[in-house]
Short mmCIF file of C-alpha atoms in Angstrom, two decimals:
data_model
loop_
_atom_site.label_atom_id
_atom_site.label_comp_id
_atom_site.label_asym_id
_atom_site.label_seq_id
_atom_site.Cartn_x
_atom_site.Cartn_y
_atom_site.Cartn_z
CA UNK T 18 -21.11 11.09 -4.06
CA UNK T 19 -21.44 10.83 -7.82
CA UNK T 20 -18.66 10.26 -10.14
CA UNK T 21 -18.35 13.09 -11.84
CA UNK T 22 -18.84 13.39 -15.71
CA UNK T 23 -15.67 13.43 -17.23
CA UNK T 24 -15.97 9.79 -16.09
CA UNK T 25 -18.92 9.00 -18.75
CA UNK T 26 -17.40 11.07 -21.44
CA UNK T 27 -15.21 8.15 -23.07
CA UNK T 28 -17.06 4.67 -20.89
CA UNK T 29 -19.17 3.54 -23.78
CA UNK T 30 -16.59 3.08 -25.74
CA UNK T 31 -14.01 1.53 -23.30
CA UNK T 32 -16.50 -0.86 -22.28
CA UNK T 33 -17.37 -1.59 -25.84
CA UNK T 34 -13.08 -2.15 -26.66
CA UNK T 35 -12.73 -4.42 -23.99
CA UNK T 36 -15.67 -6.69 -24.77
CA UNK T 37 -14.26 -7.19 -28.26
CA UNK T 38 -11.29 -9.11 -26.39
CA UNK T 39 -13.38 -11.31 -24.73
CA UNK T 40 -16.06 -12.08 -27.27
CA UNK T 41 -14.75 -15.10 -29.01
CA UNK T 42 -13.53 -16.64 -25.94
CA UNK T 43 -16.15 -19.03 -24.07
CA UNK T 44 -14.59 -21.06 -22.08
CA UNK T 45 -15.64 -20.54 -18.12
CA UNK T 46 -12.48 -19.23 -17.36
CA UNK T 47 -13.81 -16.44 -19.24
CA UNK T 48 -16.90 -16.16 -17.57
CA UNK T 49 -15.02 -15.32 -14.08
CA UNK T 50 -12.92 -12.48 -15.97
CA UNK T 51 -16.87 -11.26 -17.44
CA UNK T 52 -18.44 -11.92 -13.87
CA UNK T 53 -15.24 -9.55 -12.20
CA UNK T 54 -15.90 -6.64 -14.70
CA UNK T 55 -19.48 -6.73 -13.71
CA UNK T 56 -20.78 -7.87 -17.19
CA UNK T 57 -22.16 -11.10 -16.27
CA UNK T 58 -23.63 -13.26 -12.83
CA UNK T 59 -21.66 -15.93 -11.08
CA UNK T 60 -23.83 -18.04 -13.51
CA UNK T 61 -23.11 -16.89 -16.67
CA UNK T 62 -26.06 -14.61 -17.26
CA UNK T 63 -25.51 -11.09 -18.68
CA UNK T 64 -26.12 -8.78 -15.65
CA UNK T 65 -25.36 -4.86 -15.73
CA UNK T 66 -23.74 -4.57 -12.34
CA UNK T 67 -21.24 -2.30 -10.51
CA UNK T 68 -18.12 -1.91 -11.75
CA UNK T 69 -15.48 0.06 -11.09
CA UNK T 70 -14.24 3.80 -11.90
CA UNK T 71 -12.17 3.02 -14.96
CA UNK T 72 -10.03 5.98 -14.16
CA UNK T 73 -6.74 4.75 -16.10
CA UNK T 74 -8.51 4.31 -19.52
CA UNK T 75 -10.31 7.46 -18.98
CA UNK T 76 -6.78 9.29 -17.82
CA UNK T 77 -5.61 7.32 -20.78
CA UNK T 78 -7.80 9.17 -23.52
CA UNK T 79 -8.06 12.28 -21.88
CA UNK T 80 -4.22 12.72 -21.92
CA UNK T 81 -4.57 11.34 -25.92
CA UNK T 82 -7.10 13.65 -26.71
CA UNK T 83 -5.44 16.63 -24.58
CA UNK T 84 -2.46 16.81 -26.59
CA UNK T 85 -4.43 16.93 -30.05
CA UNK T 86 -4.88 13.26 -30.80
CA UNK T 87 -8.08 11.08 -32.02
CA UNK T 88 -8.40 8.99 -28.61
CA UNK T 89 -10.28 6.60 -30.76
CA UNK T 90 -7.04 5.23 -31.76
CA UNK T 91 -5.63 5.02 -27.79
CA UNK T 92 -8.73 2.86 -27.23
CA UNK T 93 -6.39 -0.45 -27.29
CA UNK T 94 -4.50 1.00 -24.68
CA UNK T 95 -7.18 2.40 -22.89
CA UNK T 96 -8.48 -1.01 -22.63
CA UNK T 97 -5.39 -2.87 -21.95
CA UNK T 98 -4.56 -0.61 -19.03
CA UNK T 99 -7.79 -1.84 -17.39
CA UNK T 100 -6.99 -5.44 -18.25
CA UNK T 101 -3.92 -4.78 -16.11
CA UNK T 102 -5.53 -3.23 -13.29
CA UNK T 103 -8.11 -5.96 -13.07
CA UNK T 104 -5.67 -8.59 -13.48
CA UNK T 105 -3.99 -6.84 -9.86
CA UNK T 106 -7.39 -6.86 -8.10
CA UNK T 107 -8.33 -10.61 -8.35
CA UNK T 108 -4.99 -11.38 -7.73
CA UNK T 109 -4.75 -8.64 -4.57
CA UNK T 110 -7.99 -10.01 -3.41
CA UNK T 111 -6.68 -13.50 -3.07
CA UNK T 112 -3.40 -12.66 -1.14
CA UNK T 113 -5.55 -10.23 1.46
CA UNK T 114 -8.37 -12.99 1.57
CA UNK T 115 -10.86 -10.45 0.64
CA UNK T 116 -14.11 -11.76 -0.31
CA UNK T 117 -15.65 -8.70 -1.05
CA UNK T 118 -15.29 -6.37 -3.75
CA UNK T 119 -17.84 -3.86 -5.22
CA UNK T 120 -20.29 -4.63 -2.94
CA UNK T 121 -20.28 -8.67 -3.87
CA UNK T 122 -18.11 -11.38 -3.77
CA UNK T 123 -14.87 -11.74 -5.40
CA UNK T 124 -13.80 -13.76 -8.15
CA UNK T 125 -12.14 -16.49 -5.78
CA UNK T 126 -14.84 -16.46 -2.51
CA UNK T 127 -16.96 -18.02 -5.69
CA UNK T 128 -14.65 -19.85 -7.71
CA UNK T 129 -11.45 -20.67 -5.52
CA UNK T 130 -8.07 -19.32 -5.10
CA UNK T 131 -6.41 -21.76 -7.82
CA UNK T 132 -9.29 -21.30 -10.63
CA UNK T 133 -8.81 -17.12 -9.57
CA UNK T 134 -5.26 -17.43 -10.08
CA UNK T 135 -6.15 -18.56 -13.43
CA UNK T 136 -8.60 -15.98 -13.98
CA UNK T 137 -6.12 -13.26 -13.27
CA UNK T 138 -3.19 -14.29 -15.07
CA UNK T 139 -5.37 -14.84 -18.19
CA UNK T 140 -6.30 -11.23 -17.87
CA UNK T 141 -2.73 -10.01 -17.95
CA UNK T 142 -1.79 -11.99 -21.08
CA UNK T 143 -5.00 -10.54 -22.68
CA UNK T 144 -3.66 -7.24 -22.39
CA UNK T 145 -1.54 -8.10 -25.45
CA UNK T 146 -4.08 -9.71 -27.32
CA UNK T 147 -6.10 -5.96 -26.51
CA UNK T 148 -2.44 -3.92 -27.28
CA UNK T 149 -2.55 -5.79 -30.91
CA UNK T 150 -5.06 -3.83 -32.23
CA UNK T 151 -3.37 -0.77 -32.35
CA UNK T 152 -1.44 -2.34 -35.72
CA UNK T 153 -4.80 -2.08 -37.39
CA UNK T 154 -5.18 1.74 -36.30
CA UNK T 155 -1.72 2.39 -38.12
CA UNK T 156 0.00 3.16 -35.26
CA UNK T 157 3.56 3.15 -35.89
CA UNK T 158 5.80 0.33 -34.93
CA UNK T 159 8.02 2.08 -32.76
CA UNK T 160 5.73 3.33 -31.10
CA UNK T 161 3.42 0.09 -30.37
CA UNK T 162 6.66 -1.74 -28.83
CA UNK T 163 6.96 1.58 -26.59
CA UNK T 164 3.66 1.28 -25.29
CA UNK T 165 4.24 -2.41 -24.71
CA UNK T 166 7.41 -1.93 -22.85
CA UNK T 167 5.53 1.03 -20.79
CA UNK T 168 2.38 -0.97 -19.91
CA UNK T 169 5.40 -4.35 -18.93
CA UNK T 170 7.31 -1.68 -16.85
CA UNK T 171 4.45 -0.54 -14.92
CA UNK T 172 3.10 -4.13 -13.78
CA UNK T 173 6.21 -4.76 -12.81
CA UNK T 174 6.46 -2.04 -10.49
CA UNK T 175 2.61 -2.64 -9.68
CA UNK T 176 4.05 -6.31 -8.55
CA UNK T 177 7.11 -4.87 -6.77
CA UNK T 178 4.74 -2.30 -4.77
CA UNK T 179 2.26 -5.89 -4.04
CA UNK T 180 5.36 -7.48 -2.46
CA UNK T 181 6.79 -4.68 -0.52
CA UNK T 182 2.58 -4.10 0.79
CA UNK T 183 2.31 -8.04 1.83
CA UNK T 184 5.97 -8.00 3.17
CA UNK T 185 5.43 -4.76 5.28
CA UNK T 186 2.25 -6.80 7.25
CA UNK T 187 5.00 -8.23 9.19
CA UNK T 188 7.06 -5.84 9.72
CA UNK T 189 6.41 -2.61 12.42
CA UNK T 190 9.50 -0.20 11.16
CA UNK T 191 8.09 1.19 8.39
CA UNK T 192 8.60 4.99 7.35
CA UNK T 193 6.64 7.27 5.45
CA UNK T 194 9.79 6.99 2.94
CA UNK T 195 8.89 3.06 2.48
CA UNK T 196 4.78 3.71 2.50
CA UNK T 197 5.79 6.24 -0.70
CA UNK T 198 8.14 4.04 -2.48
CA UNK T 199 5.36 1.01 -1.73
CA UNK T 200 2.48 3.02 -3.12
CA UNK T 201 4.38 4.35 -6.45
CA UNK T 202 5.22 0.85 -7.19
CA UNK T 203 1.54 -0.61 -6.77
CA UNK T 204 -0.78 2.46 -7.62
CA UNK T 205 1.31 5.50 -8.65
CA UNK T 206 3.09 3.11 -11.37
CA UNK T 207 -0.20 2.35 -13.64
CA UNK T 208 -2.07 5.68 -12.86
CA UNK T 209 1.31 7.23 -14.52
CA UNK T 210 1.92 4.65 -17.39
CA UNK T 211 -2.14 5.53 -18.46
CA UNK T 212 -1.37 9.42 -18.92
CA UNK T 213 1.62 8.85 -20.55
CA UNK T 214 1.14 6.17 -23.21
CA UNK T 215 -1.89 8.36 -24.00
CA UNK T 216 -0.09 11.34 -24.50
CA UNK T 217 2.59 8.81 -26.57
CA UNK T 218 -0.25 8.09 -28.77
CA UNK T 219 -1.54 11.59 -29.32
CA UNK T 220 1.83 13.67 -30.05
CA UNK T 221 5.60 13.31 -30.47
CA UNK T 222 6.04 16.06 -28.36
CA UNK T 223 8.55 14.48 -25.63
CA UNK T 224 7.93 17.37 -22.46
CA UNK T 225 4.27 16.74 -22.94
CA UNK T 226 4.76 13.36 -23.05
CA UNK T 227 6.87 13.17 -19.45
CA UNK T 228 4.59 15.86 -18.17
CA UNK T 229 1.88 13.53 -18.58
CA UNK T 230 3.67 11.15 -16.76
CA UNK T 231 4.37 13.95 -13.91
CA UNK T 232 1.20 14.36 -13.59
CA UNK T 233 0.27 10.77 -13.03
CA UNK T 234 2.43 10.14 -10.11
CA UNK T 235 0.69 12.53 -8.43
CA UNK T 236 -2.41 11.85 -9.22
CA UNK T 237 -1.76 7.83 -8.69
CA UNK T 238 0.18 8.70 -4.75
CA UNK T 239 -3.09 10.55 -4.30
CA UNK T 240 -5.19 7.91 -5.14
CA UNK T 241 -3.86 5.40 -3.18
CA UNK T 242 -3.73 7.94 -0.29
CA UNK T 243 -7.69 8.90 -0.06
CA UNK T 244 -7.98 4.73 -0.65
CA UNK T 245 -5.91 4.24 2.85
CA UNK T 246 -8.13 6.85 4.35
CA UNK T 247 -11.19 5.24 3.13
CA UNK T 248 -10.00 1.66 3.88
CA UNK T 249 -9.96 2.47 7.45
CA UNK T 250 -12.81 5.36 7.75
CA UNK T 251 -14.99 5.07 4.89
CA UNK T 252 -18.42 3.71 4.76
CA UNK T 253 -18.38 -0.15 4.18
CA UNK T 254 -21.75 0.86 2.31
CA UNK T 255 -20.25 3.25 -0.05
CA UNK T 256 -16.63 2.14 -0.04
CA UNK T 257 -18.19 -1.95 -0.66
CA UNK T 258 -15.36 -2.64 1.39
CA UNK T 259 -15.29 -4.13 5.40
CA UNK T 260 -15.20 -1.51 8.01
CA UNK T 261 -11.62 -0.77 9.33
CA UNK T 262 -10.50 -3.32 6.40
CA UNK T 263 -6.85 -1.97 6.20
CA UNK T 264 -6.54 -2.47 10.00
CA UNK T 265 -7.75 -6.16 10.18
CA UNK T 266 -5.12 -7.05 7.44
CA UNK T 267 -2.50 -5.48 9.56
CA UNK T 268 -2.09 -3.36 6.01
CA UNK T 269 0.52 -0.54 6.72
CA UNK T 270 -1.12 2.55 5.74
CA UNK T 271 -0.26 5.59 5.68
CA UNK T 272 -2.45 6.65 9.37
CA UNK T 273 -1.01 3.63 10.23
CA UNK T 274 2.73 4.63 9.22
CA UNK T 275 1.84 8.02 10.97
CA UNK T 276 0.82 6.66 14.15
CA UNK T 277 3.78 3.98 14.72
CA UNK T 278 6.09 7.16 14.20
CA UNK T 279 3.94 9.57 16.71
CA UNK T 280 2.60 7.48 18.72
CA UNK T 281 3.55 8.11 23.05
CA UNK T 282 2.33 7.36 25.83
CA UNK T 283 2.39 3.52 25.32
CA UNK T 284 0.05 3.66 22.73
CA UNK T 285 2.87 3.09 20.30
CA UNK T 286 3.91 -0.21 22.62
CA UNK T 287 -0.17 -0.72 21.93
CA UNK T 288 0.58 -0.56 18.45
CA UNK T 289 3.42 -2.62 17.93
CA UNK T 290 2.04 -5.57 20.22
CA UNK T 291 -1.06 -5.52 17.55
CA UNK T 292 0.73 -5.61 14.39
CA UNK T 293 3.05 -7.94 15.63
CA UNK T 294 1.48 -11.17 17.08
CA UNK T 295 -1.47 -11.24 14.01
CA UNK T 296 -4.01 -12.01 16.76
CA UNK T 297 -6.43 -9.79 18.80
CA UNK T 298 -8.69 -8.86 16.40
CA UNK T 299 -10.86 -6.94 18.53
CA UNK T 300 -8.42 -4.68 19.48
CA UNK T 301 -9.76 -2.77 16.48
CA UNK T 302 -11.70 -0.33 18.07
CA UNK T 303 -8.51 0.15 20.28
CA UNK T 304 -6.46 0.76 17.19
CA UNK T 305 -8.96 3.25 15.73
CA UNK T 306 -8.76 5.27 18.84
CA UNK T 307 -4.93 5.40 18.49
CA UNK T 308 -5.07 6.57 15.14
CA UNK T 309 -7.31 9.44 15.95
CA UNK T 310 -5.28 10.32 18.81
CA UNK T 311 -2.19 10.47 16.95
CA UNK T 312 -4.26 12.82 14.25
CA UNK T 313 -3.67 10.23 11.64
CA UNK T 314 -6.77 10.88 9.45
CA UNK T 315 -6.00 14.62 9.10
CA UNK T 316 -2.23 13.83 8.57
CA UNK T 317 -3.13 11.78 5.49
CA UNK T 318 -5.67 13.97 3.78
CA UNK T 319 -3.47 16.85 4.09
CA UNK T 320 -0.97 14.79 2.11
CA UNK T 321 -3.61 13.93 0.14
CA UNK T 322 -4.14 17.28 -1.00
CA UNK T 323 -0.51 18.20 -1.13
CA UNK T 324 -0.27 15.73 -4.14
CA UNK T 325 -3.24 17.27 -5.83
CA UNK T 326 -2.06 20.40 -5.67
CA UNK T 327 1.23 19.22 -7.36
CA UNK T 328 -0.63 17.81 -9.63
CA UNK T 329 -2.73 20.88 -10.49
CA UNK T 330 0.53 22.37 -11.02
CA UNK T 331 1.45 20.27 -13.25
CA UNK T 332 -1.87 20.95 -15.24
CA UNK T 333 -0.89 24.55 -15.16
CA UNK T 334 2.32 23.99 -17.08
CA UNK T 335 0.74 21.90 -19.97
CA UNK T 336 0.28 23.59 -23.45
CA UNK T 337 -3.76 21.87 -23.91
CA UNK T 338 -7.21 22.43 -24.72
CA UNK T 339 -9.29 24.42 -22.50
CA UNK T 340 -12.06 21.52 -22.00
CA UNK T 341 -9.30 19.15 -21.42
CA UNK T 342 -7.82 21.26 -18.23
CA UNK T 343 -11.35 21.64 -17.12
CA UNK T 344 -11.59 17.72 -17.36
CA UNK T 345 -8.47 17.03 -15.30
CA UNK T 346 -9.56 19.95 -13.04
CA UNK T 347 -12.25 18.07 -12.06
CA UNK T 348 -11.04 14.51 -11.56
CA UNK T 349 -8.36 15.98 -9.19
CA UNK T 350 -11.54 17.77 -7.27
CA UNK T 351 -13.02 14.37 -7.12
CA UNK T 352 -9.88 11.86 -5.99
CA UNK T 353 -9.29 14.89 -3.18
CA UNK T 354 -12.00 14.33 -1.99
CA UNK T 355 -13.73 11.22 -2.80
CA UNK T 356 -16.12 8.89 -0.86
CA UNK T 357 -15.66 5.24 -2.93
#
């Protein structure tokens, strides 16, 4: 499964923006943040190799351009948004011990968990350094420390939604209430603060601007969704992810979530005793069955869907181009359904 186009239509340029933060900076720290964003080799040398989706920037400019703004001048946003996001993954792949990502190995199976640390904290601060430029695009002041204050808001809910995920590992009386209010703090949060500080930046229109953000939270509780499905079903050689990933970190999904509350005929006993003691890790296969039985998959792409379909109503509402809708039309089509 392709990404589809509207996913090309702005890269070049975010790619090019977020190079111009790192350019003057050499030090090796540097060279993990490069080596993370698929720029560069664990060695240094300039490599062109996966990276990943960029969907906030892109949701970013879209929403800038949407409302009848140049999204050249959200491009400090756009790339400060994926600063943040990046910043999360090195620093999510440390606390699950992942040491895969995009189908090699993360920043601190190479370089350790302290020098990763590093790495990832750097990247936050550099956000600012990337949010600066919008002074020289003659965006207003008011509406720079906005943006700031948006973008600080969101990775604090982004960290709030990282705690709540790590604490529920160890914890088996979860609801689907807690999963949501985990998943709009970590994903939802971000996905919404891109749409909205790029509508900020294209109008002063205030509905649009909160529609925008409307339409990120569902689009963000989607996302996260299809990931939990994926993280447990999808194809480790698609996905670059381990098989059943979700269910070796004891992660509480959402077919997880669904299965601890549906769950009879001991298999919810079976459940708990796995997600309790942190051993057994063979019981996977056990665990998958469970899941299936309890009709978890199905249960979490049909609220999946139910999010897109919010969201496309949403999309209905908004006063905006007609290539624009057909752009958001099909990134919804793509996170309903999407493979990686």
């Amino acid at each position: 499964m392709d990404l589809p186009a509207v996913f090309d239509k702005y890269r070049t340029e975010i790619d090019t923006e977020l190079k111009s933060v790192l350019v003057e900076r050499h030090s090796p720290l540097y060279d993990m943040m490069r080596y993370h964003l698929g720029w560069n080799d664990e060695k240094g040398k300039i490599c062109e190799r996966p990276a990943g989706k960029a969907l906030r920037p892109t949701l970013c400019l879209l929403a800038c351009e949407a409302v009848g703004g140049e999204y050249g001048r959200a491009l400090p946003a756009a790339a400060a948004l994926e600063l943040i996001h990046n910043f999360s993954l090195i620093h999510d792949d440390i606390q699950d011990n992942d040491r895969k990502r995009r189908h090699r190995p993360t920043v601190w199976a190479i370089w350790g968990k302290p020098q990763a640390i590093n790495a990832g904290t750097a990247m936050r601060i550099l956000t600012n350094v990337a949010l600066s430029r919008l002074g020289e695009l003659d965006i207003p002041p008011e509406k720079r420390l906005l943006v700031q204050q948006m973008m600080d808001e969101a990775s604090l809910r982004l960290i709030e939604g990282q705690y709540l995920d790590i604490d529920y590992e160890k914890r088996v009386d979860i609801t689907i209430q807690n999963y949501l209010q985990m998943i709009g703090g970590k994903t939802a949060s971000l996905i919404a603060c891109a749409l909205e500080v790029g509508a900020l930046l294209g109008t002063n229109h205030k509905q649009a601007i909160n529609d925008f953000h409307r339409l990120g939270w569902n689009l963000g509780l989607s996302f996260q969704i299809r990931d939990d499905i994926l993280g447990t079903w999808g194809d480790r050689d698609v996905t670059g992810k381990p098989l059943a990933g979700d269910i070796q970190r004891r992660k509480k999904t959402l077919p997880v979530v669904h299965a601890l509350e549906n769950a009879r005929n001991g298999y919810k006993e079976r459940l708990v005793r796995f997600y309790k003691d942190g051993k057994d890790n063979g019981a996977v296969i056990d665990i998958l069955d469970i899941l299936n039985r309890t009709g978890a998959q199905s249960y979490a792409q049909r609220m999946n869907e139910s999010y897109c379909l919010e969201a496309r109503r949403v999309l209905v509402g908004l006063d905006i181009k007609t290539a624009a809708r057909r752009d958001f039309e099909e990134l919804i089509n793509f996170l309903e359904e999407r493979s990686f």
